[in-house]
Short mmCIF file of C-alpha atoms and ligand atoms in Angstrom, two decimals:
data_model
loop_
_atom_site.label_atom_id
_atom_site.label_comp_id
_atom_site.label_asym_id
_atom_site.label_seq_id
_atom_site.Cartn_x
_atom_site.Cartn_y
_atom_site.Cartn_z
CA UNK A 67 107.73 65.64 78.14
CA UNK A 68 107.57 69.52 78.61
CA UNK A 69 104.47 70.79 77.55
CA UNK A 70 104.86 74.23 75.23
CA UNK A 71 103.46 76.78 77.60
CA UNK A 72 103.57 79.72 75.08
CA UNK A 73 102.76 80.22 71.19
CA UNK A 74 104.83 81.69 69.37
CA UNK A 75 104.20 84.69 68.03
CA UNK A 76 102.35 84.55 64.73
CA UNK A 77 104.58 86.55 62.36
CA UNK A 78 103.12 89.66 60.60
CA UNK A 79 105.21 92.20 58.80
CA UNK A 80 106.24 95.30 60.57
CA UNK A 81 104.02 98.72 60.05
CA UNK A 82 105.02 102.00 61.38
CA UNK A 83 103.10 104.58 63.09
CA UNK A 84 105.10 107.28 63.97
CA UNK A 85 108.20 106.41 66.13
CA UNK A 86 106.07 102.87 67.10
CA UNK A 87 106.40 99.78 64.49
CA UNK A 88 104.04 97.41 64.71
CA UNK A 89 103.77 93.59 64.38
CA UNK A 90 107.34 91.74 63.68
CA UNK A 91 108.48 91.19 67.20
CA UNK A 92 107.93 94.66 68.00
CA UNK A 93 106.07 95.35 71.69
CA UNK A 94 102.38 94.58 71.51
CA UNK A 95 101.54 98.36 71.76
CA UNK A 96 98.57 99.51 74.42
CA UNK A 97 96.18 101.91 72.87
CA UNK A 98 93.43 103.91 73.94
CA UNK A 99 90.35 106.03 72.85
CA UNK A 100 88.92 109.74 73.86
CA UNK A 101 86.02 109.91 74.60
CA UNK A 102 85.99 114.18 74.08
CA UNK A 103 84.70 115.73 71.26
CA UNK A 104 88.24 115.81 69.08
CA UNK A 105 87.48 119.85 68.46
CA UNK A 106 87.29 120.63 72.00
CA UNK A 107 91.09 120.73 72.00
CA UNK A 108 91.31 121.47 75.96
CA UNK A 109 89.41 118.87 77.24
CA UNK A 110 91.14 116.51 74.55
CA UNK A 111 94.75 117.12 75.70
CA UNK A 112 93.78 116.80 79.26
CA UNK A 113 92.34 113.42 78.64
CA UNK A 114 95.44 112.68 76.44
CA UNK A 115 97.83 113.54 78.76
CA UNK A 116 96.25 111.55 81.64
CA UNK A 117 96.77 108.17 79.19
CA UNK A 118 99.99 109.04 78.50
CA UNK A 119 100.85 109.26 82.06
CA UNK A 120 98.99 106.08 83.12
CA UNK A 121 101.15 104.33 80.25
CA UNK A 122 98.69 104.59 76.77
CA UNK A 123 101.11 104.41 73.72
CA UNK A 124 98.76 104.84 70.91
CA UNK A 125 96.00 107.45 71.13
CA UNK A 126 92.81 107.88 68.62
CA UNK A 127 90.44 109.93 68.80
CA UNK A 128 87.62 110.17 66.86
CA UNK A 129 86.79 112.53 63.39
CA UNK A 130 83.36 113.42 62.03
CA UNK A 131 83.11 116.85 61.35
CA UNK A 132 85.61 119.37 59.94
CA UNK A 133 86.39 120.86 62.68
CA UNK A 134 87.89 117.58 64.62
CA UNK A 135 90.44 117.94 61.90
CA UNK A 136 91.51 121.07 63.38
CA UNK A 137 91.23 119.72 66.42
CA UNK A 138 94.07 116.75 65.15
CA UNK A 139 96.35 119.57 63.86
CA UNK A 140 96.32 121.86 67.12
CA UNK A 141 96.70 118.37 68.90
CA UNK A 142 99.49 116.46 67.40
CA UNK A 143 102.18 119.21 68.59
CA UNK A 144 101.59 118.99 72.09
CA UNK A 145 101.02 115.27 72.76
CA UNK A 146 104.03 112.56 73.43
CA UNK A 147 102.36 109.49 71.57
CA UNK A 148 101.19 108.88 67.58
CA UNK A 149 97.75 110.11 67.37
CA UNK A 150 95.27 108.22 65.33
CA UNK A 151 92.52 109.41 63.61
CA UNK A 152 89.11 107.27 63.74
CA UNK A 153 87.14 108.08 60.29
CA UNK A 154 83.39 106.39 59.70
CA UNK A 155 80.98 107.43 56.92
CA UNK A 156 82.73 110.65 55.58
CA UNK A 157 85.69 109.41 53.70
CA UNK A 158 86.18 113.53 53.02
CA UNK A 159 87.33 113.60 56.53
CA UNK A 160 89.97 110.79 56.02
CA UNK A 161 91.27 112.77 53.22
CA UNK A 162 91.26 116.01 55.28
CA UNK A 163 93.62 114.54 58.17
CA UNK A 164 95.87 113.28 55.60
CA UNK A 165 96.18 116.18 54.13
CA UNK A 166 96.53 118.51 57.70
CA UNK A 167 99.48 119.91 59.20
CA UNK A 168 100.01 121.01 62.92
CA UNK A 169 101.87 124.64 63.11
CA UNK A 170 105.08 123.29 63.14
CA UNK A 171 104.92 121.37 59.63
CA UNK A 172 104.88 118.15 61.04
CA UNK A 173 101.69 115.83 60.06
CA UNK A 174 98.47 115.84 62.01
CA UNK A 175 97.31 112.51 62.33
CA UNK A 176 100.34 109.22 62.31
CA UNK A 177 97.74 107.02 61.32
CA UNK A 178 93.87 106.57 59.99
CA UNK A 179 91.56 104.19 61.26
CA UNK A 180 88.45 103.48 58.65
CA UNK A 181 85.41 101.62 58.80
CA UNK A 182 85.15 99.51 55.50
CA UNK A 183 81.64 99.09 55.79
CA UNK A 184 80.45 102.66 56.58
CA UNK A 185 83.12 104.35 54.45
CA UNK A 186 80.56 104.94 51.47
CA UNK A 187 81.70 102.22 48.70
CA UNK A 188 85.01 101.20 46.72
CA UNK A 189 85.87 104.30 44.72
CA UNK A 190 85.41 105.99 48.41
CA UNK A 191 88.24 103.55 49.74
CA UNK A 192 90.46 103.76 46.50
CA UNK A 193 90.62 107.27 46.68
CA UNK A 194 92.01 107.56 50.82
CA UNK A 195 94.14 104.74 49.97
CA UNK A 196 95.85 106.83 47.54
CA UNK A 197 96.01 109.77 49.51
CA UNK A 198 97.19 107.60 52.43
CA UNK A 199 100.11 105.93 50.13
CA UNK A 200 101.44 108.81 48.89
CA UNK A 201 101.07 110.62 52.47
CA UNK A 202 102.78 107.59 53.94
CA UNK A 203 100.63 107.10 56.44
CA UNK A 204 99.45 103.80 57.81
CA UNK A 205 95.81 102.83 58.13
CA UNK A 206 93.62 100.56 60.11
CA UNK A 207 91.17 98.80 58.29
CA UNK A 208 88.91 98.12 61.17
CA UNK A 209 86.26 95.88 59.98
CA UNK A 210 83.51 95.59 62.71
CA UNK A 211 80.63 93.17 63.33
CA UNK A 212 78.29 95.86 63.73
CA UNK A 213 78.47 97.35 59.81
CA UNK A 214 79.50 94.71 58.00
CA UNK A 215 78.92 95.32 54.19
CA UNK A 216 75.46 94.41 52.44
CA UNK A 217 76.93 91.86 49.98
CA UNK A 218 78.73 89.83 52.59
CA UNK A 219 75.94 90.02 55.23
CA UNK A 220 73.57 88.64 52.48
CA UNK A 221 75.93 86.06 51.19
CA UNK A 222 76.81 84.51 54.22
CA UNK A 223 73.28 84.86 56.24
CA UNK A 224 74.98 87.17 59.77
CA UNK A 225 78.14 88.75 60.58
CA UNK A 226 80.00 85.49 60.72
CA UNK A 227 83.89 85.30 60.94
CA UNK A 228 84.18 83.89 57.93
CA UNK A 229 82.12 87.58 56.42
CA UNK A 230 84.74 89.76 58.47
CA UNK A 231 87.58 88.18 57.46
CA UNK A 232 86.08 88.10 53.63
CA UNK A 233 85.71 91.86 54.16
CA UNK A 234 89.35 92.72 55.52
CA UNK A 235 91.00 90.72 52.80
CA UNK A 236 89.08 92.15 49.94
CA UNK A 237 89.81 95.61 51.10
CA UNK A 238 93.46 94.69 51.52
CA UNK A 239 93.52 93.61 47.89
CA UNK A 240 92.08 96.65 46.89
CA UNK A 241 94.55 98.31 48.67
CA UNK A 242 97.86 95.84 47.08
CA UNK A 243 96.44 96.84 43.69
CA UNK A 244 96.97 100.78 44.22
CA UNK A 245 100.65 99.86 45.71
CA UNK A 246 99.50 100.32 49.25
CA UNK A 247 100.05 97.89 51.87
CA UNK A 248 101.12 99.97 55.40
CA UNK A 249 97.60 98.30 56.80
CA UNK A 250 97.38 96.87 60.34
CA UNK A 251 93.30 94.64 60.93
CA UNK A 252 91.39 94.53 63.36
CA UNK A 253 88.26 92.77 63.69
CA UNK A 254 86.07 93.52 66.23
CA UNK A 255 82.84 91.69 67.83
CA UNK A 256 80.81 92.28 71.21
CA UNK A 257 81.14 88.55 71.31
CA UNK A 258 83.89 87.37 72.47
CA UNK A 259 83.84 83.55 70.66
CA UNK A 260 83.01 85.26 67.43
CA UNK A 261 85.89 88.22 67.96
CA UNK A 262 88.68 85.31 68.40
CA UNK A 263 87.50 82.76 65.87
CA UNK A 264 87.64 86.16 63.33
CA UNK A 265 91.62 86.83 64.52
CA UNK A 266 92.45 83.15 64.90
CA UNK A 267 91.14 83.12 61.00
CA UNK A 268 92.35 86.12 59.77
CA UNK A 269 96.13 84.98 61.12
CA UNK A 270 96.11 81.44 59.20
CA UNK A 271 95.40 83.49 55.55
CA UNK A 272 97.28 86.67 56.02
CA UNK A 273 100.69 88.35 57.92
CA UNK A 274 99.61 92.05 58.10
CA UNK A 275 99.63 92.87 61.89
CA UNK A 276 96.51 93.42 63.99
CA UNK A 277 95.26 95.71 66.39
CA UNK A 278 93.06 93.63 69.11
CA UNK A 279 90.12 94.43 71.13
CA UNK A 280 86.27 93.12 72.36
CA UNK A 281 83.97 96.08 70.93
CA UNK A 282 81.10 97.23 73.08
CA UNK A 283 82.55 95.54 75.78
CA UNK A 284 80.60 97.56 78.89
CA UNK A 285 81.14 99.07 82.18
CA UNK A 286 84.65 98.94 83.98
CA UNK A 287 84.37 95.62 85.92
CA UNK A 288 82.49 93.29 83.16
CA UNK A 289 84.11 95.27 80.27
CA UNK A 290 87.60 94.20 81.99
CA UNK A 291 86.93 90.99 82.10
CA UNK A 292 85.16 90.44 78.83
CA UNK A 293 88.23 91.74 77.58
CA UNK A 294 90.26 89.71 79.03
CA UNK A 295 88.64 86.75 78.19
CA UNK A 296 88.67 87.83 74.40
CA UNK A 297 92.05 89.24 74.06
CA UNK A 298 93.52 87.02 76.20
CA UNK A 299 92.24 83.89 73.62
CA UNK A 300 93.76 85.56 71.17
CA UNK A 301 97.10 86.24 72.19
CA UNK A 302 97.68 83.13 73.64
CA UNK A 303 97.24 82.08 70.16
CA UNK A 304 100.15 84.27 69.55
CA UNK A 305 97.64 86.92 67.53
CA UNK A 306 97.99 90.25 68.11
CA UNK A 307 100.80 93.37 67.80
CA UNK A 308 98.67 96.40 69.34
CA UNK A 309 95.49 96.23 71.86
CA UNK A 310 92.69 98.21 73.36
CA UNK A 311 90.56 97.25 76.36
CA UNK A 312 87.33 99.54 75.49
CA UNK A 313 85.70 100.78 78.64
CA UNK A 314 82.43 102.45 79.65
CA UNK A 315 83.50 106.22 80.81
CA UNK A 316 86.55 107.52 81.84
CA UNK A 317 89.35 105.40 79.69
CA UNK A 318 92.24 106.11 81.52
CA UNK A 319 91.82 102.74 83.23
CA UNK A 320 91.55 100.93 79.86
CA UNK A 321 95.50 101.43 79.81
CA UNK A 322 96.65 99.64 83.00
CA UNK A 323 93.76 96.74 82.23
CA UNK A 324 95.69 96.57 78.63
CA UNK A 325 98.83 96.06 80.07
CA UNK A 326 97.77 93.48 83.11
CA UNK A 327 96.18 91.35 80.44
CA UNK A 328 99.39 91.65 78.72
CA UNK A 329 101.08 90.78 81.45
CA UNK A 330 98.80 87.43 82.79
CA UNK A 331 99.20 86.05 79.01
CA UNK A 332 103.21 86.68 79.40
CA UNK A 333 103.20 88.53 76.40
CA UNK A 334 104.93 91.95 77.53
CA UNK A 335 105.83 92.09 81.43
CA UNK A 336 106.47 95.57 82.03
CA UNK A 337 106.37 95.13 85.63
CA UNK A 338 106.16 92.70 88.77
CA UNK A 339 103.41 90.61 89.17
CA UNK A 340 102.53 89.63 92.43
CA UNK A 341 100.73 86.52 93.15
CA UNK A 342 98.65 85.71 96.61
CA UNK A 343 96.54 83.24 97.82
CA UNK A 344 93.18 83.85 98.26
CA UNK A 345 93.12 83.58 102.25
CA UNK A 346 91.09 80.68 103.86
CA UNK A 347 90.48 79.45 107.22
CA UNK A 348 94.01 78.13 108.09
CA UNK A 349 95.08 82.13 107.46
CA UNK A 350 96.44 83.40 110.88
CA UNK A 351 98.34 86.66 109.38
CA UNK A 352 97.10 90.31 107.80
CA UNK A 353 98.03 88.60 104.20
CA UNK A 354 95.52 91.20 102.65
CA UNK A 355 97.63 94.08 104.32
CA UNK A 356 100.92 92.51 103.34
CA UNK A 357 99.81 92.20 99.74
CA UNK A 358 98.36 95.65 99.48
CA UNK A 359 101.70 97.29 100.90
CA UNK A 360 103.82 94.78 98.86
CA UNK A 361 101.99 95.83 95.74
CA UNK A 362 102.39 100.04 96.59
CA UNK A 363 106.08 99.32 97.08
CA UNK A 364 106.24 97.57 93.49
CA UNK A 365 104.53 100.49 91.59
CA UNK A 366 107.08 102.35 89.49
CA UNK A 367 109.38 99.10 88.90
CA UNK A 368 109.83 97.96 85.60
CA UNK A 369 111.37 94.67 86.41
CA UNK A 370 109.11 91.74 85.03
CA UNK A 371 109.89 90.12 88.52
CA UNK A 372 107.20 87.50 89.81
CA UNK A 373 106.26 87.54 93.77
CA UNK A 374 104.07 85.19 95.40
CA UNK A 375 102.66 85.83 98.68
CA UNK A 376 100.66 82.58 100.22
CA UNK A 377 99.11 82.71 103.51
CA UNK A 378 100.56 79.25 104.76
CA UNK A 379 102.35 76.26 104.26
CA UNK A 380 99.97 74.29 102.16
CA UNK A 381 100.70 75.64 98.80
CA UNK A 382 103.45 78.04 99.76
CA UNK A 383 106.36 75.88 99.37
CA UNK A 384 105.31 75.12 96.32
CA UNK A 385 103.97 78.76 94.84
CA UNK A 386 107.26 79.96 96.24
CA UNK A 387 109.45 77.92 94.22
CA UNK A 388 108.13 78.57 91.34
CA UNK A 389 108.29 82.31 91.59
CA UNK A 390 111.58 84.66 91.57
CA UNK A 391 110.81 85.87 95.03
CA UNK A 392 108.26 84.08 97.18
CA UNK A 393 106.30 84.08 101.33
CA UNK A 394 105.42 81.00 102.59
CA UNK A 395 103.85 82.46 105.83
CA UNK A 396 102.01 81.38 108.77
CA UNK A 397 101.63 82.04 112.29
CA UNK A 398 103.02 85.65 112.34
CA UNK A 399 105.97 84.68 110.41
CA UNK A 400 107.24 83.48 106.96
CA UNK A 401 110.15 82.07 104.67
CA UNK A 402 111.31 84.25 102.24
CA UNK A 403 112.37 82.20 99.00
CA UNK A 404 114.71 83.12 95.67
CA UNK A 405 113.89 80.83 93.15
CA UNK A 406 112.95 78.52 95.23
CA UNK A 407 115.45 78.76 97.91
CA UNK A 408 114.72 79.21 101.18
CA UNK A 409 116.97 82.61 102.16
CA UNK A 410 115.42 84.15 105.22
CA UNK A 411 113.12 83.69 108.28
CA UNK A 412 111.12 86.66 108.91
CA UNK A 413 108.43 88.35 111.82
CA UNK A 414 105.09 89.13 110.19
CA UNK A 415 106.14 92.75 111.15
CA UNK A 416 109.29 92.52 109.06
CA UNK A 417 107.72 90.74 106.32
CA UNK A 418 107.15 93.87 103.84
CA UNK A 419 110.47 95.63 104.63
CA UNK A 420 112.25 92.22 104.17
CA UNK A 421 110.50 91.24 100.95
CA UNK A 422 111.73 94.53 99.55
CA UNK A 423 115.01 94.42 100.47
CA UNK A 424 115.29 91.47 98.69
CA UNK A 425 113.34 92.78 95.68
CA UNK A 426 116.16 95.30 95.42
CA UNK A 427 118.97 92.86 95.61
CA UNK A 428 117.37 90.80 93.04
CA UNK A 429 116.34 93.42 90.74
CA UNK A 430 120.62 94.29 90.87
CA UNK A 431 121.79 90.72 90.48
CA UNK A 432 119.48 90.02 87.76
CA UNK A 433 118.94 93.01 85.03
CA UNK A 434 121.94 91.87 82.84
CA UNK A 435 120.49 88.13 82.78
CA UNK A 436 117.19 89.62 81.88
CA UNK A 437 118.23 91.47 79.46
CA UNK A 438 119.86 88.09 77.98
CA UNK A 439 116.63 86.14 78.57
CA UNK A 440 114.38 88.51 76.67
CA UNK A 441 117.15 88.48 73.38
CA UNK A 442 117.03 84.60 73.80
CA UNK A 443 113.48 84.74 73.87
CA UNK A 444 113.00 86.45 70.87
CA UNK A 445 115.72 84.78 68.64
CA UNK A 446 113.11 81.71 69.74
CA UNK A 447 110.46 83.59 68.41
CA UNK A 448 112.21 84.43 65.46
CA UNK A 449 113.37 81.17 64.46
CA UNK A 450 109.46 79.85 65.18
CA UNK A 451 110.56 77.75 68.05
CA UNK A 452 108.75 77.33 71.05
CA UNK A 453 109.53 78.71 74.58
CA UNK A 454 109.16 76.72 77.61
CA UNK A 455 108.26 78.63 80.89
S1 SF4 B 133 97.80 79.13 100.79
FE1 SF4 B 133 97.00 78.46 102.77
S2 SF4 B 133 95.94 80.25 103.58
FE2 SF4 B 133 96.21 80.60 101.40
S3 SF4 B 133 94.30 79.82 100.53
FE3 SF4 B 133 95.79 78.16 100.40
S4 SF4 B 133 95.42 76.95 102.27
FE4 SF4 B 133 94.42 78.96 102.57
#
């Protein structure tokens, strides 16, 4: 029997922000966070211009004073992606983006994120709801662990999932009863068990998308991997229609970790993934050179092509033949395979230059079947069935 390697998407209605919908079986979008004061509008399109051109399709950036909704309006002109605006404790500034307007007419902020346990109480809520519905702009109720409301902390004991997910839905209701309902979740813990048990709950009582990520996750190696680890769980349990990867300092490399973990849970391939052993003893070639120039020669290709590169016989055949292109090398030379297929014999010299060659004949031969595969795959998807491989 075939075991079901991936879950099908857990079906949300669609939300737009901007030009980008989310949930359906729209792209899982890859945001990112300044980390500039919002007002310090130089700074804050340098940083926002360095996401967009590492990749970052959503940006937010955060609002607590006045002035930061200035900052939105002289912003939203000049930047490529929807620009979010991250509101806690003064509701006055939610109601401020809504209302702003860059110089050429167009609105400041394409979305609002709030905090429904800092936001200052119900009526607080109602009233950016309203402004928000009749604005027509989307919001992010973005419960977190961290400020979860009074009532629910002293009814259920700690910041349980069962208390997040109690706080989203209420404020969802709220929002349903004043004809509102553009909301995308999120619902966001340091710890990673409690941060997927909250999505994996929130997805089995409600179908408005979310917007993933591990809060407080830390410095750029642990933070990546804590990350992984949480928003991985979660979208292998087909949860999940935007992300963030939040990162100690600069978070330019939040973008490229958002879209690898993407990638590793086969949930949007963007680009070529290349697989390689991890060397041992029986190694007799440069396989760490081979990998690194393989890997420079890949950047800027868009075809979700899969490459393994294995340092000998012992797995290679094996590794190869499951990837699209494959090395089984060994003893200053290799076999090249195509799905599986043994095509060429090769000099460790030639191995790079070969391997490319027949990335580029592969990438011609197969972008009209790919193209076919990824409309198959998401009829599947549609029709809630599963799809193998
Ligand atoms: S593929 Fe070969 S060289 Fe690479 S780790 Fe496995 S046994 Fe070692």
């Amino acid at each position: 029997m075939a075991y079901a390697t991936t879950v099908p998407r857990h079906k949300t209605r669609e939300v737009g922000i901007d030009d980008h919908v989310v949930g359906g079986d729209n792209p899982i979008w890859v945001q990112s966070m300044t980390t500039t004061n919002t007002h310090e509008v130089g700074p804050t399109l340098e940083q926002i211009r360095r996401l967009e051109e590492a990749g970052c399709e959503i940006i937010r950036v955060t609002v607590p004073k006045a002035e930061d909704v200035e900052g939105c309006r002289l912003l939203r002109d000049q930047i490529r992606i929807p620009l979010v605006a991250d509101i806690h404790y003064d509701y006055r500034m939610a109601l401020a983006c809504l209302e702003a307007r860059t110089p050429s007419g167009r609105r400041a902020v394409d979305k609002i994120r709030i905090n429904p346990g800092n936001i200052g109480g119900v009526e607080r809520f109602k009233e950016v709801v309203r402004k928000a519905r009749d604005a027509g702009v989307p919001m992010r109720i973005g419960v977190n662990s961290g400020s979860l409301e009074e009532d629910l902390i002293e009814k259920y004991g700690y910041p349980c999932p069962e208390a997040m997910v109690e706080s989203a839905l209420r404020h969802i209701e709220i929002a349903e009863s004043l004809g509102y309902d553009q909301i995308i979740v999120s619902l966001k813990a340091s710890h990673v068990p409690t941060a997927v048990a909250c999505y994996t709950l929130f997805a089995e009582k409600c179908d408005y998308p979310t917007h993933v990520g591990i809060t407080e996750a830390g410095s750029k190696e642990y933070g990546t991997i804590k990350s992984a680890a949480g928003i991985g769980a979660i979208l292998l349990r087909g949860i999940g229609d935007t992300i963030r990867v939040s990162l100690l300092g600069d978070p330019v490399p939040e973008v490229a970790a958002g879209f690898d973990i993407l990638r590793a849970c086969d949930r949007r391939v963007t680009r070529p993934e290349v697989v390689a052993c991890p060397t041992c003893g029986r190694l007799d070639i440069d396989l760490e050179r081979i990998v690194a120039e393989v890997e420079q020669r890949m950047k800027g290709l868009k075809q979700p092509l899969r490459i393994s590169i294995l340092g000998c016989l012992v797995n290679g055949f094996g590794e190869a033949k499951e990837a699209d292109l494959g090395i089984a090398a060994g003893s200053g030379k290799g076999i090249i395979f195509k799905r599986g297929v043994p095509i060429r014999h090769v000099r460790e010299s030639e191995m790079v230059e070969a391997l490319w060659e027949e990335v580029q004949r592969f990438d011609q031969e197969t972008q009209p079947l790919a193209s076919f595969v990824e409309k198959q795959k998401q009829k599947a998807q549609k029709s809630n069935l599963t799809v193998i491989g």
